[in-house]
Amino acid sequence: MTVRTRFAPSPTGFLHIGGARTALFSWAYARRHGGTFILRIEDTDVARSTPAAVQAILDGMRWLGLAHDEGPFYQMQRMDRYRQVIAEMLEAGTAYRCYMSREELDALRAEQEARKEKPRYDGRWRPEAGKTLPEPPAGVAPAIRFRNPKDGVVGWQDQVKGRIEFANGELDDFVIARADGTPTYNFCVVVDDRDMDITHVIRGDDHVNNTPRQINLLQALGAQVPQYAHLSMILGDDGQKLSKRHGAVSVMQYEEDGYLPEAVLNYLARLGWSHGDEEVFGMEQFVKWFDLDHITASAAQFNTEKLNWLNAHYVKLADPQRLAAEATRRLAAQGVAVAGGPDVAEVAILYRDRVSNLNELADAIHPFFVAAVPAAELVAQHLTDAARKGLSALSERLADCDWKAAELGQAVKQTAAEAGLKMPQLAIPLRIVLLGQPQSPSIDAVLQVLGRERVLERLAREIPG
């Protein structure tokens, strides 16, 4: 059997973190078994589906690097296929026309609720041996209902939750096509899963109640029933369920907030799945390890602090040229051009151990490209007369210094000693003049990367000769 998985989001909003985890697990399972990963856009909710949401899904998948092998398929482009299957089911007697009006259905539900019964369709238009059906009302377009088995149970061995069963008597004959001819969600999913030969359905546990209906439909169509793995919910930092309406943000918001996709993927992989105590691993390793047996049935809790820690780890390991490109793009969005400034990659190397995301990196290196104006309180506190004299002497020494970190560091030490200053009494004022802040990486490295011309220019502006 060739493993075939699918990720099937509805484009009624952005791709959020829960959907991204589902996509990751489905992708990884297919990759682990040399199978096929399919992307399907379930866009039959015409009122809420938007092209912008579709693009957000595609953008999020692309940013995460979760490449699909087939698709994207769009359900709205498969309407003829759904109508064909409905016609076949009507012919086979596994579906039937129901002329019950909305008013009749509402009245039935009100009666059932008054008797404290579970609201459900009573099968009045269901054909049965020896049963006489009413005359179809003139001018009324029927809905199409699935002829659900009345007896027995429908169940499956869920790959996450274990054995799950439902009594067929609890499942009514649900609508598979509305009176206007529009097929319903559960029906479209089943036809798609059958036509696309899906072998494993990995999705959120909010779909558990759909599964018995879908299994019965698949069996009525003579289709192979896939294996199901229902992932438990993700709780936010506040312990509440993450959703598009509460706490969950677009995957692309993580990109905008300066996260690296490999950090987000690594973090998502550990949300409800584990391989011993392993915390940090790339996707190649994840695919080799991933299975359905080690997905936990309990809810996973999102921890932003841990994600930040992971992201800082990946920033530290990132290629300097990649960091430079990301920082340059972010600086450009702030109106800062890096052309003519220091080498961005060299500056990024100075700060990659000090930041947790790309936005922090861009902010940290900003003063290397636009001279910062030191805060008045910093100037008053640190640029004493003695410090100014020391900086003036340092400026003269730097004019002829060999521009290498070791020599630059020695120049600062010698100048401090000659001026009767401790190193911090000269180095901190120097940082404030050059970068507008009292902390920075090693001052010799800062001097080397900033360059002689910019260093002398900034010293001259604050410490005129």
Coordinates of C-alpha atoms in Angstrom, one line a residue:
M1 CA 0.0 0.0 0.0
T2 CA 1.3 3.4 -0.9
V3 CA 0.7 5.9 1.9
R4 CA -1.4 8.9 0.7
T5 CA -2.2 11.7 3.2
R6 CA -3.9 15.0 2.7
F7 CA -4.1 18.4 4.3
A8 CA -7.6 19.8 3.6
P9 CA -8.1 23.3 5.1
S10 CA -11.1 25.5 4.6
P11 CA -10.2 28.9 3.3
T12 CA -12.4 30.8 5.7
G13 CA -9.4 32.5 7.5
F14 CA -5.7 32.3 7.8
L15 CA -3.6 29.1 8.3
H16 CA -3.2 29.1 12.0
I17 CA -0.8 27.0 14.2
G18 CA -3.2 24.1 14.7
G19 CA -3.7 23.7 11.0
A20 CA 0.0 24.0 10.4
R21 CA 0.6 21.1 12.9
T22 CA -1.9 19.0 11.1
A23 CA -0.2 19.8 7.8
L24 CA 3.2 19.0 9.3
F25 CA 2.2 15.6 10.7
S26 CA 0.4 14.6 7.4
W27 CA 3.4 15.7 5.4
A28 CA 5.9 13.9 7.6
Y29 CA 3.9 10.7 7.7
A30 CA 3.8 10.6 3.9
R31 CA 7.6 11.4 3.7
R32 CA 8.4 8.8 6.3
H33 CA 6.7 6.1 4.3
G34 CA 7.7 7.2 0.8
G35 CA 4.1 8.2 0.1
T36 CA 2.2 11.1 -1.4
F37 CA 1.1 14.3 0.4
I38 CA -1.9 16.0 -1.1
L39 CA -3.1 19.6 -0.6
R40 CA -6.9 20.0 -1.0
I41 CA -8.8 23.3 -0.5
E42 CA -12.2 22.7 0.9
D43 CA -13.9 25.8 -0.4
T44 CA -17.6 24.9 -0.6
D45 CA -18.5 27.4 2.1
V46 CA -18.9 30.0 -0.6
A47 CA -20.1 32.7 1.8
R48 CA -17.0 32.6 4.0
S49 CA -14.3 31.3 1.6
T50 CA -12.1 34.0 0.1
P51 CA -9.2 34.2 -2.4
A52 CA -7.2 36.0 0.2
A53 CA -7.6 33.1 2.7
V54 CA -6.6 30.6 0.0
Q55 CA -3.5 32.6 -0.7
A56 CA -2.7 32.8 3.0
I57 CA -2.8 29.0 3.2
L58 CA -0.6 28.6 0.1
D59 CA 1.8 31.3 1.5
G60 CA 2.0 29.6 4.9
M61 CA 2.7 26.2 3.4
R62 CA 5.4 27.6 1.2
W63 CA 7.1 29.5 4.1
L64 CA 7.1 26.4 6.2
G65 CA 8.5 24.3 3.3
L66 CA 5.7 21.7 3.4
A67 CA 5.6 21.0 -0.3
H68 CA 2.7 19.0 -1.6
D69 CA 3.0 16.3 -4.2
E70 CA -0.4 16.7 -5.7
G71 CA -2.8 19.6 -5.8
P72 CA -3.9 22.0 -4.7
F73 CA -7.3 20.6 -5.5
Y74 CA -10.4 22.9 -5.1
Q75 CA -13.7 21.4 -4.2
M76 CA -15.6 24.1 -6.1
Q77 CA -14.0 22.8 -9.2
R78 CA -15.3 19.3 -8.6
M79 CA -19.0 20.0 -8.5
D80 CA -19.8 17.9 -11.5
R81 CA -18.1 14.9 -9.9
Y82 CA -20.1 15.3 -6.7
R83 CA -23.4 15.5 -8.7
Q84 CA -22.4 12.3 -10.6
V85 CA -21.8 10.4 -7.4
I86 CA -25.1 11.6 -5.9
A87 CA -26.9 10.4 -9.0
E88 CA -25.3 7.0 -8.7
M89 CA -26.3 6.8 -5.0
L90 CA -29.9 7.7 -5.8
E91 CA -29.9 5.0 -8.5
A92 CA -28.4 2.5 -6.0
G93 CA -30.8 3.4 -3.2
T94 CA -28.1 4.5 -0.8
A95 CA -29.5 8.0 -1.0
Y96 CA -33.0 9.4 -1.4
R97 CA -34.9 12.7 -2.0
C98 CA -36.3 14.5 1.0
Y99 CA -39.0 17.1 0.6
M100 CA -39.2 18.2 4.2
S101 CA -39.4 21.9 4.4
R102 CA -37.4 24.1 6.8
E103 CA -40.5 24.9 8.7
E104 CA -41.4 21.2 9.1
L105 CA -37.8 20.4 10.3
D106 CA -37.9 23.2 12.8
A107 CA -41.3 22.1 14.2
L108 CA -39.9 18.5 14.5
R109 CA -36.9 19.6 16.4
A110 CA -39.0 21.8 18.7
E111 CA -41.2 18.7 19.5
Q112 CA -38.2 16.5 20.2
E113 CA -36.6 19.1 22.4
A114 CA -39.8 19.5 24.3
R115 CA -39.8 15.7 25.0
K116 CA -36.0 16.1 25.9
E117 CA -35.0 14.0 23.0
K118 CA -32.0 14.4 20.8
P119 CA -33.0 16.6 17.8
R120 CA -32.8 14.4 14.6
Y121 CA -34.5 13.8 11.3
D122 CA -37.3 11.2 11.7
G123 CA -36.9 9.5 8.3
R124 CA -40.3 10.5 7.0
W125 CA -39.1 10.5 3.4
R126 CA -36.8 7.4 3.8
P127 CA -38.0 4.6 1.4
E128 CA -38.7 1.4 3.3
A129 CA -40.3 -1.9 2.2
G130 CA -44.1 -1.6 2.6
K131 CA -43.9 2.1 3.4
T132 CA -46.0 4.5 1.4
L133 CA -44.3 7.9 0.9
P134 CA -46.3 11.1 0.5
E135 CA -46.7 12.7 -2.9
P136 CA -43.8 15.1 -3.5
P137 CA -45.1 18.6 -3.1
A138 CA -45.3 20.5 -6.3
G139 CA -42.6 23.1 -6.9
V140 CA -40.4 22.0 -4.0
A141 CA -36.8 21.1 -4.7
P142 CA -35.7 18.2 -2.5
A143 CA -32.6 17.8 -0.4
I144 CA -30.7 14.5 -0.9
R145 CA -30.2 12.4 2.3
F146 CA -27.9 9.5 2.9
R147 CA -29.6 6.3 3.8
N148 CA -27.6 5.6 7.0
P149 CA -27.6 2.1 8.4
K150 CA -30.2 1.8 11.2
D151 CA -28.6 -1.0 13.2
G152 CA -25.3 -1.9 14.6
V153 CA -22.3 0.2 15.3
V154 CA -19.7 2.1 13.2
G155 CA -16.2 2.3 14.6
W156 CA -12.6 2.5 13.9
Q157 CA -9.2 2.0 15.6
D158 CA -8.1 5.6 15.9
Q159 CA -4.3 5.9 15.7
V160 CA -4.2 8.4 18.5
K161 CA -7.3 7.9 20.6
G162 CA -7.8 4.1 20.4
R163 CA -11.0 2.3 19.6
I164 CA -14.0 4.7 19.0
E165 CA -17.6 3.5 18.2
F166 CA -20.9 5.1 17.5
A167 CA -24.3 3.4 17.4
N168 CA -25.8 3.8 14.0
G169 CA -29.1 4.4 15.7
E170 CA -27.6 7.7 17.0
L171 CA -26.8 8.9 13.4
D172 CA -29.7 10.2 11.4
D173 CA -30.0 10.3 7.6
F174 CA -28.0 13.4 7.1
V175 CA -28.2 15.7 4.1
I176 CA -25.5 15.1 1.4
A177 CA -26.9 17.7 -1.0
R178 CA -29.0 20.8 -0.2
A179 CA -32.2 21.7 -2.0
D180 CA -30.2 24.1 -4.2
G181 CA -28.0 21.2 -5.3
T182 CA -25.0 22.2 -3.2
P183 CA -23.2 19.1 -1.8
T184 CA -22.4 19.2 1.9
Y185 CA -19.1 19.0 3.7
N186 CA -19.2 15.4 4.8
F187 CA -20.2 14.2 1.4
C188 CA -17.5 16.2 -0.5
V189 CA -14.8 15.0 1.9
V190 CA -15.8 11.3 1.3
V191 CA -15.8 11.6 -2.4
D192 CA -12.5 13.4 -2.4
D193 CA -10.9 10.9 -0.1
R194 CA -12.1 8.0 -2.2
D195 CA -11.1 9.5 -5.5
M196 CA -7.7 10.5 -4.2
D197 CA -7.1 7.1 -2.7
I198 CA -6.4 8.6 0.8
T199 CA -5.0 5.9 3.1
H200 CA -4.4 8.0 6.3
V201 CA -6.5 10.9 7.5
I202 CA -4.6 12.9 10.1
R203 CA -6.7 15.8 11.4
G204 CA -7.9 17.6 14.5
D205 CA -10.2 15.9 17.0
D206 CA -13.0 18.3 16.3
H207 CA -13.7 16.0 13.4
V208 CA -14.3 12.9 15.5
N209 CA -18.1 13.3 15.3
N210 CA -17.9 13.5 11.5
T211 CA -15.9 10.3 11.1
P212 CA -18.7 7.7 11.7
R213 CA -20.9 9.4 9.0
Q214 CA -17.9 9.5 6.6
I215 CA -17.1 5.9 7.2
N216 CA -20.7 4.8 6.5
L217 CA -20.7 6.9 3.3
L218 CA -17.4 5.3 2.2
Q219 CA -18.7 1.9 2.8
A220 CA -21.9 2.7 0.9
L221 CA -19.7 3.7 -2.0
G222 CA -17.7 0.5 -1.8
A223 CA -14.5 2.5 -0.9
Q224 CA -11.6 1.5 1.2
V225 CA -11.9 3.2 4.7
P226 CA -8.7 5.1 5.5
Q227 CA -7.0 4.9 8.9
Y228 CA -7.8 7.9 11.1
A229 CA -5.6 9.8 13.5
H230 CA -7.3 12.6 15.4
L231 CA -5.0 15.1 17.0
S232 CA -5.9 16.6 20.3
M233 CA -6.5 20.3 20.6
I234 CA -3.7 22.8 21.3
L235 CA -4.2 25.1 24.3
G236 CA -2.8 28.6 24.3
D237 CA -0.4 30.1 26.9
D238 CA -3.5 30.9 28.9
G239 CA -4.7 27.3 28.9
Q240 CA -7.7 28.0 26.6
K241 CA -8.2 26.2 23.3
L242 CA -6.4 27.9 20.5
S243 CA -8.7 28.8 17.6
K244 CA -9.0 31.4 14.8
R245 CA -11.2 33.3 17.3
H246 CA -9.0 32.9 20.3
G247 CA -5.3 33.2 20.5
A248 CA -4.2 31.6 17.3
V249 CA -2.5 33.8 14.8
S250 CA -1.6 33.3 11.1
V251 CA 1.4 31.3 10.4
M252 CA 2.6 34.2 8.3
Q253 CA 2.4 36.4 11.4
Y254 CA 5.3 34.3 12.8
E255 CA 7.3 35.2 9.7
E256 CA 6.4 38.8 10.2
D257 CA 7.4 38.6 13.9
G258 CA 10.9 37.4 13.0
Y259 CA 10.7 33.6 13.5
L260 CA 12.5 31.2 11.3
P261 CA 10.4 28.5 9.7
E262 CA 12.7 25.7 10.9
A263 CA 12.1 26.9 14.5
V264 CA 8.3 26.9 14.1
L265 CA 8.4 23.5 12.5
N266 CA 10.6 22.1 15.2
Y267 CA 8.3 23.5 17.9
L268 CA 5.1 22.2 16.1
A269 CA 6.6 18.8 15.9
R270 CA 6.9 18.6 19.7
L271 CA 3.3 19.8 20.2
G272 CA 1.7 16.5 21.0
W273 CA 4.4 14.2 19.7
S274 CA 7.8 13.2 21.2
H275 CA 10.8 11.1 20.5
G276 CA 12.3 10.5 23.9
D277 CA 13.7 13.7 25.4
E278 CA 14.8 15.1 22.0
E279 CA 13.9 18.8 21.8
V280 CA 16.0 20.2 18.9
F281 CA 16.0 18.5 15.5
G282 CA 15.6 19.3 11.9
M283 CA 12.9 18.1 9.5
E284 CA 15.1 15.4 8.0
Q285 CA 15.5 13.8 11.4
F286 CA 11.9 14.4 12.3
V287 CA 10.7 12.4 9.2
K288 CA 13.0 9.5 10.1
W289 CA 11.5 9.4 13.6
F290 CA 7.9 10.3 13.1
D291 CA 5.1 7.8 13.7
L292 CA 1.6 7.9 14.9
D293 CA 2.2 5.8 17.9
H294 CA 3.9 8.6 19.9
I295 CA 1.2 11.2 19.4
T296 CA -0.3 12.0 22.8
A297 CA -4.0 11.8 23.2
S298 CA -4.0 14.7 25.7
A299 CA -4.1 18.3 24.8
A300 CA -0.8 20.1 24.0
Q301 CA -0.1 23.5 25.5
F302 CA 1.5 26.2 23.4
N303 CA 4.5 27.8 25.2
T304 CA 5.7 31.0 23.6
E305 CA 8.8 31.2 25.8
K306 CA 9.9 27.8 24.5
L307 CA 9.3 28.8 20.9
N308 CA 11.4 31.9 21.5
W309 CA 14.2 29.7 23.0
L310 CA 14.1 27.4 19.9
N311 CA 14.1 30.4 17.5
A312 CA 17.1 31.9 19.3
H313 CA 18.9 28.6 18.8
Y314 CA 18.2 28.5 15.1
V315 CA 19.1 32.2 14.6
K316 CA 22.4 31.5 16.3
L317 CA 23.1 28.6 13.8
A318 CA 21.7 30.4 10.7
D319 CA 24.0 31.3 7.8
P320 CA 25.2 34.9 8.1
Q321 CA 24.2 35.7 4.5
R322 CA 20.7 34.5 5.2
L323 CA 20.5 36.6 8.4
A324 CA 21.8 39.6 6.4
A325 CA 19.1 39.2 3.8
E326 CA 16.4 39.0 6.4
A327 CA 17.7 41.9 8.4
T328 CA 18.2 44.0 5.2
R329 CA 14.5 43.4 4.3
R330 CA 13.3 44.4 7.7
L331 CA 15.5 47.5 7.8
A332 CA 14.3 48.5 4.4
A333 CA 10.7 48.3 5.7
Q334 CA 11.8 50.9 8.3
G335 CA 13.3 53.1 5.6
V336 CA 16.9 52.2 6.4
A337 CA 19.2 51.4 3.4
V338 CA 22.2 49.3 4.1
A339 CA 24.1 50.3 0.9
G340 CA 27.3 52.0 1.7
G341 CA 27.3 50.8 5.3
P342 CA 29.2 48.0 6.9
D343 CA 28.9 44.4 5.7
V344 CA 25.5 43.3 7.0
A345 CA 26.5 39.7 7.4
E346 CA 29.5 40.7 9.6
V347 CA 27.3 42.9 11.7
A348 CA 24.7 40.0 12.0
I349 CA 27.4 37.7 13.3
L350 CA 28.1 40.1 16.2
Y351 CA 24.5 40.0 17.3
R352 CA 23.1 36.6 16.4
D353 CA 23.9 35.2 19.9
R354 CA 22.1 38.1 21.5
V355 CA 18.7 38.1 19.9
S356 CA 15.8 35.6 19.8
N357 CA 14.3 36.6 16.4
L358 CA 15.0 38.4 13.2
N359 CA 13.2 41.6 14.2
E360 CA 15.4 41.9 17.2
L361 CA 18.4 41.4 15.0
A362 CA 17.3 44.2 12.6
D363 CA 16.7 46.5 15.6
A364 CA 20.1 45.6 17.1
I365 CA 22.1 46.3 14.0
H366 CA 20.1 49.5 13.0
P367 CA 22.7 51.9 14.6
F368 CA 25.5 50.5 12.4
F369 CA 23.7 52.0 9.4
V370 CA 22.0 55.1 10.9
A371 CA 23.9 56.9 13.5
A372 CA 21.9 56.9 16.7
V373 CA 21.4 60.0 18.8
P374 CA 22.4 59.0 22.4
A375 CA 19.8 59.7 25.1
A376 CA 20.6 62.8 27.1
E377 CA 20.7 60.9 30.4
L378 CA 23.3 58.5 29.0
V379 CA 25.5 61.3 27.8
A380 CA 25.2 63.1 31.1
Q381 CA 26.0 59.9 33.0
H382 CA 28.9 58.5 31.0
L383 CA 30.5 61.2 28.9
T384 CA 32.4 62.9 31.7
D385 CA 35.2 65.4 30.9
A386 CA 37.7 62.6 31.6
A387 CA 35.9 60.2 29.2
R388 CA 35.7 62.9 26.5
K389 CA 39.5 63.5 26.8
G390 CA 40.0 59.8 26.5
L391 CA 37.8 59.5 23.4
S392 CA 39.6 62.4 21.8
A393 CA 43.0 60.7 22.4
L394 CA 41.5 57.4 21.1
S395 CA 40.3 59.1 18.0
E396 CA 43.8 60.3 17.2
R397 CA 45.2 56.8 17.8
L398 CA 42.6 55.1 15.7
A399 CA 43.4 57.3 12.7
D400 CA 46.6 55.4 12.1
C401 CA 45.8 52.1 13.8
D402 CA 45.9 48.8 11.9
W403 CA 42.2 48.1 11.5
K404 CA 42.0 44.6 13.0
A405 CA 40.2 43.5 16.1
A406 CA 43.3 42.7 18.1
E407 CA 45.0 46.0 17.4
L408 CA 41.8 48.0 17.9
G409 CA 41.3 46.3 21.3
Q410 CA 44.8 47.1 22.3
A411 CA 44.4 50.7 21.2
V412 CA 41.4 51.1 23.5
K413 CA 43.3 49.5 26.4
Q414 CA 46.3 51.7 25.9
T415 CA 44.3 54.9 25.7
A416 CA 42.3 54.0 28.8
A417 CA 45.5 53.3 30.7
E418 CA 47.2 56.6 29.6
A419 CA 44.1 58.6 30.5
G420 CA 44.0 57.0 34.0
L421 CA 40.6 55.3 33.2
K422 CA 39.3 51.9 33.8
M423 CA 38.3 50.0 30.6
P424 CA 34.5 50.5 31.2
Q425 CA 35.1 54.2 31.8
L426 CA 36.2 54.5 28.2
A427 CA 34.5 51.6 26.5
I428 CA 31.0 52.5 27.7
P429 CA 31.2 56.1 26.5
L430 CA 32.7 54.8 23.2
R431 CA 29.7 52.5 22.7
I432 CA 27.3 55.4 23.5
V433 CA 29.0 57.6 20.9
L434 CA 29.2 55.0 18.2
L435 CA 25.9 53.1 18.7
G436 CA 23.8 55.2 21.1
Q437 CA 23.7 52.5 23.8
P438 CA 26.0 51.4 26.7
Q439 CA 26.0 47.7 25.8
S440 CA 27.2 46.0 22.7
P441 CA 29.3 43.0 21.6
S442 CA 33.1 43.2 22.2
I443 CA 34.2 46.8 21.5
D444 CA 37.1 45.7 19.3
A445 CA 34.8 43.7 17.1
V446 CA 32.3 46.6 16.9
L447 CA 35.1 48.9 15.8
Q448 CA 36.4 46.5 13.2
V449 CA 33.0 45.9 11.6
L450 CA 31.8 49.6 11.8
G451 CA 34.9 50.7 9.9
R452 CA 37.5 53.4 10.4
E453 CA 35.6 56.1 8.5
R454 CA 32.3 55.7 10.4
V455 CA 34.1 55.4 13.7
L456 CA 36.1 58.6 13.3
E457 CA 33.2 60.4 11.9
R458 CA 30.9 59.6 14.9
L459 CA 33.7 60.4 17.4
A460 CA 34.3 63.7 15.7
R461 CA 30.6 64.6 15.9
E462 CA 30.3 63.9 19.6
I463 CA 33.9 64.7 20.6
P464 CA 35.0 67.6 18.4
G465 CA 38.7 68.1 18.1

